[in-house]
Short mmCIF file of N, CA and C in Angstrom, two decimals:
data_model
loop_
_atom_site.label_atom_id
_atom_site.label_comp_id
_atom_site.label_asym_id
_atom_site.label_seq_id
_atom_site.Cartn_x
_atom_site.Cartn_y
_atom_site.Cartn_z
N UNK A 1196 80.97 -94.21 -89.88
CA UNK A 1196 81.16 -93.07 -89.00
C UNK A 1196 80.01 -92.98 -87.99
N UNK A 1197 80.20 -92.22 -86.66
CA UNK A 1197 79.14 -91.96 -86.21
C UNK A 1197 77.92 -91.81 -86.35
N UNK A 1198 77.22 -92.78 -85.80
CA UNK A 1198 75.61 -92.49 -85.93
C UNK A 1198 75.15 -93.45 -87.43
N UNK A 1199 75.52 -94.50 -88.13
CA UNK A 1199 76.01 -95.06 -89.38
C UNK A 1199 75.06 -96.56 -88.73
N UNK A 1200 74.80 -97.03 -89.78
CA UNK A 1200 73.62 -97.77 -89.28
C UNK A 1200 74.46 -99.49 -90.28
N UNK A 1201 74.63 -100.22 -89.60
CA UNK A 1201 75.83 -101.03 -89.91
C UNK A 1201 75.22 -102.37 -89.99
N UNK A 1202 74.58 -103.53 -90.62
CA UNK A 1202 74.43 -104.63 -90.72
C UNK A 1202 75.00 -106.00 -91.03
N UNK A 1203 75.68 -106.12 -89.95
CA UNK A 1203 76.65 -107.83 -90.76
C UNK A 1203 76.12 -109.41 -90.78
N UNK A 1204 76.26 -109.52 -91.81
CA UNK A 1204 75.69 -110.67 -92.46
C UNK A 1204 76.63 -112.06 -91.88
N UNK A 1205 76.72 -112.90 -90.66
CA UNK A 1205 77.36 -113.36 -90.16
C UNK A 1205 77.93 -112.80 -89.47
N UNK A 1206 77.36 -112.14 -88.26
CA UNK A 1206 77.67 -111.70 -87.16
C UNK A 1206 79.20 -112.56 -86.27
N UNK A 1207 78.66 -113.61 -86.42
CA UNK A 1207 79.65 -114.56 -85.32
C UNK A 1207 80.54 -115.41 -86.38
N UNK A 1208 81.06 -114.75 -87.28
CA UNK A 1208 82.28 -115.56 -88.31
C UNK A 1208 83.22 -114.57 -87.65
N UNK A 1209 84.57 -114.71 -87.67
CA UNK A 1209 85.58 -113.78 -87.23
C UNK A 1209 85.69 -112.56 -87.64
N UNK A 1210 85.61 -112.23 -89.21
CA UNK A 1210 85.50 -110.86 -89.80
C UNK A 1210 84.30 -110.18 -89.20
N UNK A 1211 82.90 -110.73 -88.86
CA UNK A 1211 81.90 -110.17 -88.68
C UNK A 1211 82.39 -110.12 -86.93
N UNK A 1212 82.75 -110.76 -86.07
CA UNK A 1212 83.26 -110.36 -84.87
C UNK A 1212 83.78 -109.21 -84.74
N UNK A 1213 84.57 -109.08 -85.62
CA UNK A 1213 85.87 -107.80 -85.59
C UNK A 1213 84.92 -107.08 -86.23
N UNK A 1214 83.97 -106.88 -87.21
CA UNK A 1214 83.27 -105.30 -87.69
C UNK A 1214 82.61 -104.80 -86.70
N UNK A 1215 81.53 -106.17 -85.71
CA UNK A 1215 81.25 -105.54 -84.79
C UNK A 1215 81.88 -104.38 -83.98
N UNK A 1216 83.07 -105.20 -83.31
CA UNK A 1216 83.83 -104.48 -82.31
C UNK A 1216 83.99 -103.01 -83.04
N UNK A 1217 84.44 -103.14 -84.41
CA UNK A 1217 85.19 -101.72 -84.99
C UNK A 1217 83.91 -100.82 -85.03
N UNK A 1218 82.98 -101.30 -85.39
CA UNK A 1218 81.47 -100.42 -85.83
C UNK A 1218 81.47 -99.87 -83.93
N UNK A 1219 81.10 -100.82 -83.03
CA UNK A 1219 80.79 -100.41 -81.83
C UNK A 1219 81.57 -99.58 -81.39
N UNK A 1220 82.60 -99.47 -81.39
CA UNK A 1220 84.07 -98.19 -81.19
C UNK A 1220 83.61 -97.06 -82.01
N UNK A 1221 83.33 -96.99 -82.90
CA UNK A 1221 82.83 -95.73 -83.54
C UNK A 1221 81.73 -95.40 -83.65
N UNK A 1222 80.85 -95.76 -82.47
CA UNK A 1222 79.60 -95.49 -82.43
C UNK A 1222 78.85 -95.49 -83.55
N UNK A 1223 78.45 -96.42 -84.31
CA UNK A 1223 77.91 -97.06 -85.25
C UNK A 1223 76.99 -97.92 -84.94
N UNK A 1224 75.58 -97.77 -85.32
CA UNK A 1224 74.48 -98.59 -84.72
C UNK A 1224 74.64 -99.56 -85.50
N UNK A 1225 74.71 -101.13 -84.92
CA UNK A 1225 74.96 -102.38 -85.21
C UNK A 1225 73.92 -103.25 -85.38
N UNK A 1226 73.56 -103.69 -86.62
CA UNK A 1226 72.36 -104.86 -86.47
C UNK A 1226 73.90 -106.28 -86.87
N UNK A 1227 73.59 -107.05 -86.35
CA UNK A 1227 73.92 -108.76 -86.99
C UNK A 1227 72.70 -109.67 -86.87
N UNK A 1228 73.45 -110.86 -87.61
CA UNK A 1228 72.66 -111.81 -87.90
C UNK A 1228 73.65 -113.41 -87.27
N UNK A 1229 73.02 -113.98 -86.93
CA UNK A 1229 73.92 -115.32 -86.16
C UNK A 1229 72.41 -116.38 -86.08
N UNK A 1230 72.90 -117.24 -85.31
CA UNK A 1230 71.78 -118.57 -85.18
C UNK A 1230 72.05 -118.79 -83.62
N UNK A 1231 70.77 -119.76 -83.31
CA UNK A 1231 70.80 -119.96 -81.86
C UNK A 1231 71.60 -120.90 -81.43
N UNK A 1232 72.61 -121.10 -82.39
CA UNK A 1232 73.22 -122.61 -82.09
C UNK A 1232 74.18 -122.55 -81.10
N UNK A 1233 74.26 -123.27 -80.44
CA UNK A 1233 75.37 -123.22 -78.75
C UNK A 1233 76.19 -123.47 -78.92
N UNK A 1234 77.61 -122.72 -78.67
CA UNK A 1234 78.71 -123.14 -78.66
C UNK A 1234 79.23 -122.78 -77.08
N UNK A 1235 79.61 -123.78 -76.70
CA UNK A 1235 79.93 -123.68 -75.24
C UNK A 1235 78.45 -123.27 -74.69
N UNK A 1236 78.61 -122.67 -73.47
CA UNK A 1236 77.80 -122.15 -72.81
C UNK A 1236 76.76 -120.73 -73.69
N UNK A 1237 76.93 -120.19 -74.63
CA UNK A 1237 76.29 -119.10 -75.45
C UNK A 1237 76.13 -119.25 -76.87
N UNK A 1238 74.50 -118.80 -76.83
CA UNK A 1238 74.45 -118.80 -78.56
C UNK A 1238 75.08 -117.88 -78.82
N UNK A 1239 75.49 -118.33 -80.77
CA UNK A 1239 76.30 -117.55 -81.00
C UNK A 1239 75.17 -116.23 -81.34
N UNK A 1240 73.89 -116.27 -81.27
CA UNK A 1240 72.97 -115.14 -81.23
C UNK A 1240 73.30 -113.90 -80.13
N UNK A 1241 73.55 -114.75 -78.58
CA UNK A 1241 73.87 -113.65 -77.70
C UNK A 1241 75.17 -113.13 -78.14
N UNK A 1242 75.93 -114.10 -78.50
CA UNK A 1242 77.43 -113.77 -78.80
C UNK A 1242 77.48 -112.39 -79.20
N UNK A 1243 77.01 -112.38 -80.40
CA UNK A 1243 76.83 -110.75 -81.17
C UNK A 1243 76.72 -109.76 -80.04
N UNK A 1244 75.93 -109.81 -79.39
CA UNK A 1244 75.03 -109.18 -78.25
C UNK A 1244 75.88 -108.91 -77.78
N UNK A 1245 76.58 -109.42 -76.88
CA UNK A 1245 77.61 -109.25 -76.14
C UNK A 1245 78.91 -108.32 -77.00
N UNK A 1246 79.14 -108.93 -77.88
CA UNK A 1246 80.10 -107.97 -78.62
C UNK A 1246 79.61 -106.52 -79.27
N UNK A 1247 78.70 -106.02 -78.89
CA UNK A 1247 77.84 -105.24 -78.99
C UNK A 1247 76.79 -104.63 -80.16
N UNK A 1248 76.37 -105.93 -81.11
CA UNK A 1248 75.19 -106.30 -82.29
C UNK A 1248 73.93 -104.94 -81.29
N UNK A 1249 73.18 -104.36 -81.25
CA UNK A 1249 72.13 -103.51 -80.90
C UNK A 1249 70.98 -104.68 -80.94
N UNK A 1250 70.69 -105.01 -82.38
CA UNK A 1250 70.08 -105.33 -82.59
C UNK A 1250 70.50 -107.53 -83.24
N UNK A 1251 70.17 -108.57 -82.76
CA UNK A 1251 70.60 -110.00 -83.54
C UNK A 1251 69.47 -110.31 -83.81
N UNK A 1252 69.68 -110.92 -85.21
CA UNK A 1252 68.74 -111.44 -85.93
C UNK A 1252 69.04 -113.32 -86.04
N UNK A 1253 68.01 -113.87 -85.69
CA UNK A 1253 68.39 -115.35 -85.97
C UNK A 1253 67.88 -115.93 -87.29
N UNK A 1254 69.05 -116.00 -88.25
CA UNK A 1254 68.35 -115.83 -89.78
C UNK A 1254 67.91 -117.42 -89.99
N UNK A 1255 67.96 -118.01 -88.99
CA UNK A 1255 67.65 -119.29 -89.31
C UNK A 1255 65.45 -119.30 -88.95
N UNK A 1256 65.56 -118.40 -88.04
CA UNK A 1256 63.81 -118.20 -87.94
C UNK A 1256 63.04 -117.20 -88.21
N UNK A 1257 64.10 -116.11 -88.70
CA UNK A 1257 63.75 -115.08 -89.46
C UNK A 1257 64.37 -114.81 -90.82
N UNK A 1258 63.89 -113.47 -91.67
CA UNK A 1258 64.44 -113.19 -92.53
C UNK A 1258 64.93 -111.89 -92.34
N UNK A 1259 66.21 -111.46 -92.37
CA UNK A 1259 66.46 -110.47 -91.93
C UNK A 1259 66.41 -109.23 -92.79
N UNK A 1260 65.99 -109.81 -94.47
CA UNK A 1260 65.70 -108.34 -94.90
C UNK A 1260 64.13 -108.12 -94.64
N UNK A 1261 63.23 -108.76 -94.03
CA UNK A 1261 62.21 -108.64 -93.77
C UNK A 1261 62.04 -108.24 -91.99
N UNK A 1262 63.05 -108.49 -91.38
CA UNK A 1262 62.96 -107.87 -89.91
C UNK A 1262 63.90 -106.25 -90.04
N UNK A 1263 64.58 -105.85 -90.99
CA UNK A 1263 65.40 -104.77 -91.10
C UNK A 1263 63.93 -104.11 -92.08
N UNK A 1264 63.14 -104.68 -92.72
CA UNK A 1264 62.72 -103.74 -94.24
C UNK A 1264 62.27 -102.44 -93.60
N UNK A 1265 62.97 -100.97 -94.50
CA UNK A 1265 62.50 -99.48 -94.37
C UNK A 1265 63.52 -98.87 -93.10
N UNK A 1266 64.43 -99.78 -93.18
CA UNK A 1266 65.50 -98.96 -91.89
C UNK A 1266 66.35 -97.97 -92.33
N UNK A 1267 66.65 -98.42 -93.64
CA UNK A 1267 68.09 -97.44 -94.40
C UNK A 1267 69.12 -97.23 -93.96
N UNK A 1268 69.75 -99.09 -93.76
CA UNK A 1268 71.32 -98.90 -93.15
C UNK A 1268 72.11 -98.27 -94.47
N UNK A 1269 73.13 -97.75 -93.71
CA UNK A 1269 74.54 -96.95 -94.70
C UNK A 1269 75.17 -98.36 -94.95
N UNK A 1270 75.04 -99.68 -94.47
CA UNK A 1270 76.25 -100.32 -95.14
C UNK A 1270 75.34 -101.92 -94.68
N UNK A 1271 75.83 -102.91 -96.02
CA UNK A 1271 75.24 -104.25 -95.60
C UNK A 1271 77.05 -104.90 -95.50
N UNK A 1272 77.29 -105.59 -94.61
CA UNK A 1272 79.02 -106.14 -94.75
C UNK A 1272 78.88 -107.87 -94.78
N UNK A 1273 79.42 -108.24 -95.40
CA UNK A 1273 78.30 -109.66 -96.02
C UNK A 1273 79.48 -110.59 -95.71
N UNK A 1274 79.72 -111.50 -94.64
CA UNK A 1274 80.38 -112.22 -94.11
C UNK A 1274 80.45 -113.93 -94.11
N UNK A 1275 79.10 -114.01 -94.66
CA UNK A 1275 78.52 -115.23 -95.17
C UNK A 1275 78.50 -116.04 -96.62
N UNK A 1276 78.08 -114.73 -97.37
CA UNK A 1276 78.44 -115.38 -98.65
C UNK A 1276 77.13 -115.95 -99.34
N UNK A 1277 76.43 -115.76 -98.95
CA UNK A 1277 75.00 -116.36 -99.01
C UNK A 1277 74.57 -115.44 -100.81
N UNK A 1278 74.77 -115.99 -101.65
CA UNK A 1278 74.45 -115.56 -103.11
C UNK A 1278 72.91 -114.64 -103.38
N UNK A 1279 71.83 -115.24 -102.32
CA UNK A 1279 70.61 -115.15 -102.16
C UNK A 1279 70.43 -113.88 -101.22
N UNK A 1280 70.99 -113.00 -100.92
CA UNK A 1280 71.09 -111.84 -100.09
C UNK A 1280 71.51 -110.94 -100.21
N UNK A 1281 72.15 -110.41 -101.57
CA UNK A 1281 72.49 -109.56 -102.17
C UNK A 1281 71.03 -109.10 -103.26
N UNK A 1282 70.18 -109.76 -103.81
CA UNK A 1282 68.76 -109.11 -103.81
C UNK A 1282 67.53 -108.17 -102.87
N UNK A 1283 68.26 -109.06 -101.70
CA UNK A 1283 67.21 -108.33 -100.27
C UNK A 1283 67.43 -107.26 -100.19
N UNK A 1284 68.52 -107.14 -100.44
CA UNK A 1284 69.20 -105.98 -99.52
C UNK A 1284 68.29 -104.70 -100.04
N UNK A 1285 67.94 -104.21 -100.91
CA UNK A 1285 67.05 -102.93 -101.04
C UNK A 1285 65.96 -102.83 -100.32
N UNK A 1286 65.59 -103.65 -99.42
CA UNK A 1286 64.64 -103.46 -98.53
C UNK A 1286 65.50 -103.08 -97.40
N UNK A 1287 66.69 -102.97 -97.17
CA UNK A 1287 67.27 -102.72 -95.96
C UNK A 1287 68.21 -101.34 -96.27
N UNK A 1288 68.91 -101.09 -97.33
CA UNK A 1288 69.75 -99.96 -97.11
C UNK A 1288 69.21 -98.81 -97.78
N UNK A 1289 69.67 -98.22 -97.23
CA UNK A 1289 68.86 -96.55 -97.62
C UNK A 1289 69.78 -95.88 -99.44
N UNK A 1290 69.37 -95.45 -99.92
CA UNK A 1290 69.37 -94.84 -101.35
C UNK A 1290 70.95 -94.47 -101.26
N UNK A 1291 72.16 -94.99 -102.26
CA UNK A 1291 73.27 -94.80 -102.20
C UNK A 1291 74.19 -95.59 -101.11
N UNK A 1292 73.52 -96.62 -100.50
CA UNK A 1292 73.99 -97.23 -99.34
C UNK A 1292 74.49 -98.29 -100.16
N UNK A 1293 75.55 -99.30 -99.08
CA UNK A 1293 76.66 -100.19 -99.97
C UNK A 1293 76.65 -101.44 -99.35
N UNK A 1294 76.60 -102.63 -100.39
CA UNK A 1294 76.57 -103.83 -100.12
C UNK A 1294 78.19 -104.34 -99.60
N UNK A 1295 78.90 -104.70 -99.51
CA UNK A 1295 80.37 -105.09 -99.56
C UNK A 1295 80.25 -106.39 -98.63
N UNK A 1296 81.02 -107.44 -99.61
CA UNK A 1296 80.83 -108.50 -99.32
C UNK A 1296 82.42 -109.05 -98.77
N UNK A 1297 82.80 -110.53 -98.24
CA UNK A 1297 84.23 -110.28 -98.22
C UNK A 1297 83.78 -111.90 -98.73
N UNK A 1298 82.61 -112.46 -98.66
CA UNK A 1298 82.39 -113.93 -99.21
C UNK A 1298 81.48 -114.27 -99.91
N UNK A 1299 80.85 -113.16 -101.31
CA UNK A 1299 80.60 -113.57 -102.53
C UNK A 1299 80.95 -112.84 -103.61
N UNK A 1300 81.64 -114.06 -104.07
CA UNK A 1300 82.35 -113.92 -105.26
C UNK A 1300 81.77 -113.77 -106.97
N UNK A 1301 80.45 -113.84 -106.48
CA UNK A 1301 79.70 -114.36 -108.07
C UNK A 1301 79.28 -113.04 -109.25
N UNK A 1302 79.57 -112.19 -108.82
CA UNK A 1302 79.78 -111.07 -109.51
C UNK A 1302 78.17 -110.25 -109.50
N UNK A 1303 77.36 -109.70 -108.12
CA UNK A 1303 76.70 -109.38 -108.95
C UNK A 1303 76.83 -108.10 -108.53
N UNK A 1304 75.94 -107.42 -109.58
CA UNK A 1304 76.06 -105.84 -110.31
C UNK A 1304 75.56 -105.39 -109.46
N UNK A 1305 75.84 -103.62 -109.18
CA UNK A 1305 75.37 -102.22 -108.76
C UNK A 1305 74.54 -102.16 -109.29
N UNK A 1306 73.35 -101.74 -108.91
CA UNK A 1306 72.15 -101.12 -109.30
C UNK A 1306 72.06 -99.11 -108.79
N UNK A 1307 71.26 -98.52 -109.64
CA UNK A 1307 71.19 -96.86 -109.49
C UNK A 1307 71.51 -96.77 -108.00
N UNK A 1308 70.72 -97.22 -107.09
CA UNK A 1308 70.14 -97.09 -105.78
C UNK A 1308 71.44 -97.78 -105.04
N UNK A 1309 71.76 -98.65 -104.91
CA UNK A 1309 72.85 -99.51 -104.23
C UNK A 1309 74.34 -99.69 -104.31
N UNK A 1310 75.43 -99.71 -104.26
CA UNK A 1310 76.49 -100.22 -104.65
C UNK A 1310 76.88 -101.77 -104.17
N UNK A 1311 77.39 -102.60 -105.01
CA UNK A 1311 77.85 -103.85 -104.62
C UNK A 1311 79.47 -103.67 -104.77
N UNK A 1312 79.85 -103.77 -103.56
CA UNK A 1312 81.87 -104.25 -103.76
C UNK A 1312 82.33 -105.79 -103.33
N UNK A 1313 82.99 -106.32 -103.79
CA UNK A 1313 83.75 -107.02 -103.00
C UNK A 1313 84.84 -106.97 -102.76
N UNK A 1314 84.96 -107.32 -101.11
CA UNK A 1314 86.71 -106.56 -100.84
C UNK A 1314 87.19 -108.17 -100.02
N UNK A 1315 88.49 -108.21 -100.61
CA UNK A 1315 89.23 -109.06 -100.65
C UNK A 1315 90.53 -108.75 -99.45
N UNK A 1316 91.05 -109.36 -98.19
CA UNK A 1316 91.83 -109.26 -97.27
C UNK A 1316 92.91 -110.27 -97.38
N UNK A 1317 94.05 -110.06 -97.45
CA UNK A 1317 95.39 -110.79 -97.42
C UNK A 1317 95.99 -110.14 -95.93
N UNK A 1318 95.55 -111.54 -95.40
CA UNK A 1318 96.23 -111.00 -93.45
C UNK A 1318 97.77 -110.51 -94.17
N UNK A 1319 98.56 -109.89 -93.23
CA UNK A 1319 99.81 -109.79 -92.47
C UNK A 1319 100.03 -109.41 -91.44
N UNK A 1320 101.51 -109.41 -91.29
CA UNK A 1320 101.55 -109.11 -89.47
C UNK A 1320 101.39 -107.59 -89.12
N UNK A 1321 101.79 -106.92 -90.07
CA UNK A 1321 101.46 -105.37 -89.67
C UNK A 1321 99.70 -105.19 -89.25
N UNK A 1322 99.26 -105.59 -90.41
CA UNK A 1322 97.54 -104.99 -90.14
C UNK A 1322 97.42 -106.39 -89.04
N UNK A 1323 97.38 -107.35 -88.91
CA UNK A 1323 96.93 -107.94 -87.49
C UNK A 1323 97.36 -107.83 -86.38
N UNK A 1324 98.53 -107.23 -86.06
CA UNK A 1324 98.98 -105.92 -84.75
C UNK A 1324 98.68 -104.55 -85.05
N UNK A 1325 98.29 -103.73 -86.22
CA UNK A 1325 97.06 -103.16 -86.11
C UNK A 1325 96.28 -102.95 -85.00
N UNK A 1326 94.62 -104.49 -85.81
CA UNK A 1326 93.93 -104.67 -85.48
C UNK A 1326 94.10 -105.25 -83.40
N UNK A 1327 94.79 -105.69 -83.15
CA UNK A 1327 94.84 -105.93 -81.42
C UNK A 1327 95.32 -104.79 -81.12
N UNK A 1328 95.86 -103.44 -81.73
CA UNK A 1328 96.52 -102.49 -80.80
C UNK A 1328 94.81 -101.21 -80.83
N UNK A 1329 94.50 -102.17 -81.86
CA UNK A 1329 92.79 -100.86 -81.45
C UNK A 1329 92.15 -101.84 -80.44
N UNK A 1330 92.57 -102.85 -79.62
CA UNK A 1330 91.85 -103.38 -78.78
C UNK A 1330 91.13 -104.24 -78.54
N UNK A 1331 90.42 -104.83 -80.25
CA UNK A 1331 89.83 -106.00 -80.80
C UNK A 1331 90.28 -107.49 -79.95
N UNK A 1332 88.95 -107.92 -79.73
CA UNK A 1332 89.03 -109.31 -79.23
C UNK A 1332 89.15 -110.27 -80.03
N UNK A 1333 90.44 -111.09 -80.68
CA UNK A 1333 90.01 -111.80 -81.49
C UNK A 1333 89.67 -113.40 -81.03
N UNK A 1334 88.58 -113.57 -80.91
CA UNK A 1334 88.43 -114.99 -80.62
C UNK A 1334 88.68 -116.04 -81.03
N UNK A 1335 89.11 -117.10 -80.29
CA UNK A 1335 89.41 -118.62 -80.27
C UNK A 1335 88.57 -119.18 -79.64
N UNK A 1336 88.18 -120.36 -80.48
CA UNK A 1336 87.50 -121.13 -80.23
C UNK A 1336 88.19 -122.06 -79.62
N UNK A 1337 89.16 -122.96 -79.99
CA UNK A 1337 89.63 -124.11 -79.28
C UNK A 1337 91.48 -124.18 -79.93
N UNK A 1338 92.10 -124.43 -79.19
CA UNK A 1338 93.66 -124.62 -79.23
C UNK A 1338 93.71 -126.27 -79.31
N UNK A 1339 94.04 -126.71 -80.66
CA UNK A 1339 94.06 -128.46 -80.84
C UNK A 1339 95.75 -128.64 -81.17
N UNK A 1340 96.13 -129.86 -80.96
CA UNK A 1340 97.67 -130.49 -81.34
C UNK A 1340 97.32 -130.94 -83.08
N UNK A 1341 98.03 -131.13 -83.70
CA UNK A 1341 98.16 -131.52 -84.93
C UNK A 1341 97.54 -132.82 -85.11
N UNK A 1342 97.49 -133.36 -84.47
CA UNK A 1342 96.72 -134.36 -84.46
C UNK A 1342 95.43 -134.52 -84.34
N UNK A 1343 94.89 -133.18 -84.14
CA UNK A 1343 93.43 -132.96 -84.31
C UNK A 1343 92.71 -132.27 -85.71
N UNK A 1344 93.93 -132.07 -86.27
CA UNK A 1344 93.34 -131.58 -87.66
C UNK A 1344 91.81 -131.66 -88.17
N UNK A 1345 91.74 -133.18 -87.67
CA UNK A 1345 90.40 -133.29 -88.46
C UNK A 1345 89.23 -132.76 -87.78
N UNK A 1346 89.43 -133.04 -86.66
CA UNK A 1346 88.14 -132.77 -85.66
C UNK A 1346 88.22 -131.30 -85.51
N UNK A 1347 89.19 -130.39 -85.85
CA UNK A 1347 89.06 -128.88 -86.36
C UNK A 1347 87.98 -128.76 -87.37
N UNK A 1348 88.66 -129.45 -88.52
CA UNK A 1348 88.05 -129.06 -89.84
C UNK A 1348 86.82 -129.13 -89.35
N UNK A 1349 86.29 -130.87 -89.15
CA UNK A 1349 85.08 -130.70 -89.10
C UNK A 1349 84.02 -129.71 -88.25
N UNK A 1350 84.87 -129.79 -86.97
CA UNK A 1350 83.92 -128.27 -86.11
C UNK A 1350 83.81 -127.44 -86.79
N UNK A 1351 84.39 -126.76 -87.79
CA UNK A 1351 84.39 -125.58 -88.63
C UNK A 1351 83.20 -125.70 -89.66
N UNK A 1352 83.67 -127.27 -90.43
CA UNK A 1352 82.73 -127.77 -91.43
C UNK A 1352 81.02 -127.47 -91.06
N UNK A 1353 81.00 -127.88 -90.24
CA UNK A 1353 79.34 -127.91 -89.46
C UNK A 1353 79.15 -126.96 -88.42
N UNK A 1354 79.73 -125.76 -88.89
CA UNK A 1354 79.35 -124.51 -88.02
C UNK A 1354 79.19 -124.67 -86.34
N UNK A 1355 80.14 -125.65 -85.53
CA UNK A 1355 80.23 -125.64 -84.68
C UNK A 1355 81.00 -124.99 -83.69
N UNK A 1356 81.44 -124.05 -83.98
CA UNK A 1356 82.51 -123.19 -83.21
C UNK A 1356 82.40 -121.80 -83.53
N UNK A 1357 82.82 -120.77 -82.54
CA UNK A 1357 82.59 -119.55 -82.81
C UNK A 1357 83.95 -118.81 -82.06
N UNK A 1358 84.99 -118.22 -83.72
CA UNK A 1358 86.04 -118.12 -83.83
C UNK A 1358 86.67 -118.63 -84.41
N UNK A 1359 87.78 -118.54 -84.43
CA UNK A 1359 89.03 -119.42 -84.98
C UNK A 1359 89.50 -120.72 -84.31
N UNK A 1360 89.72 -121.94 -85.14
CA UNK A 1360 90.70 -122.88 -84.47
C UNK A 1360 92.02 -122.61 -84.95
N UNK A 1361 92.76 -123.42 -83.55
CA UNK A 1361 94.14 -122.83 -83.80
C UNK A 1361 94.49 -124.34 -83.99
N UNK A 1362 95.46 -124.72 -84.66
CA UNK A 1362 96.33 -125.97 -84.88
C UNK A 1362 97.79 -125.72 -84.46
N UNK A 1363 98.04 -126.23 -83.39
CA UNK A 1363 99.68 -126.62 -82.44
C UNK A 1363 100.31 -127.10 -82.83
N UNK A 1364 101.37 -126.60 -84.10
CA UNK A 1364 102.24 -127.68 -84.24
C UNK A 1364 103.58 -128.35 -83.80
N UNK A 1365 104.03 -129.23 -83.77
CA UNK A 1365 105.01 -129.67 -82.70
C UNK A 1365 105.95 -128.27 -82.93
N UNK A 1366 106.02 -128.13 -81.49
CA UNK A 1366 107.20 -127.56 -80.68
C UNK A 1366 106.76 -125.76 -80.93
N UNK A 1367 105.90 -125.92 -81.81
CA UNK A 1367 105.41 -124.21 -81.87
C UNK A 1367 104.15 -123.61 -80.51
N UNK A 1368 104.56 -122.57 -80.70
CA UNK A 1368 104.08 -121.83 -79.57
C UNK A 1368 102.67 -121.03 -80.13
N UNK A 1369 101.81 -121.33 -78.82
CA UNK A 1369 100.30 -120.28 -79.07
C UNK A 1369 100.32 -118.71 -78.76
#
């Protein structure tokens, strides 16, 4: 809600794209986290920026519960999955504030002070015309023929793209 102090853990993965946008619509102060790595013409560091992050953290030369420590965000939204970042986090969220992850699965526990959830998303077509009728940009990275399968995967594999690839398959439409 307004005025809500919002941190996503993979700023520039698609879910963390779209919290941005939704946090920035509801006036929700935005920290992310991304790397300087170039895709096209922009890191995906400015990327955030642009989608309106307040604040990007490049967790590859920082630590971001050590550039957030004593802020007391209302929410950590954990997009990464990173097992090792669900400890930090009490240096970053304020007393009763909530971890929610959508990419770790390893079970760990609530503590007095914190809550840990993990929330689990099964697209359909209702909630993803939804999400474009609130206005959300959802980004693409690159439109390939089926025959590029691999050179998808791998851009994906090695964090080279920022967004979704799409795969064309014969005679289907983008």
């Amino acid at each position: 809600k307004r005025g809500n102090k919002l941190l996503v853990l993979g700023g520039s993965t698609l879910a963390g794209m779209f919290a941005i946008q939704m946090a920035k619509s509801r006036s929700v102060k935005v920290a992310a986290t991304a790397s300087t790595k170039k895709v096209g013409n922009v890191t995906k560091l400015n990327h955030v920026k642009r989608l309106g992050a307040k604040v990007a953290i490049d967790y590859t030369a920082q630590d971001w519960s050590e550039a957030l420590a004593g802020q007391n965000y209302d929410m950590i939204l954990d997009c990464s999955g990173v097992v090792e970042d669900w400890p930090k986090a009490n240096k970053v969220l304020k007393k009763g504030g909530q971890y929610v992850s959508i990419a770790n699965f390893t079970g760990p526990v609530s503590t007095q002070d914190h809550n840990f959830k993990v929330f689990i998303n099964k697209s359909n077509k209702e909630d993803l015309n939804k999400v474009l009728k609130m206005g959300l940009t959802p980004h693409t990275h690159q439109i390939l023929g089926f025959e590029q399968v691999k050179d998808a995967l791998l851009a994906c594999m090695y964090n080279e793209c920022n967004g979704k690839m799409v795969i064309r398959v014969a005679g289907g439409k983008v």
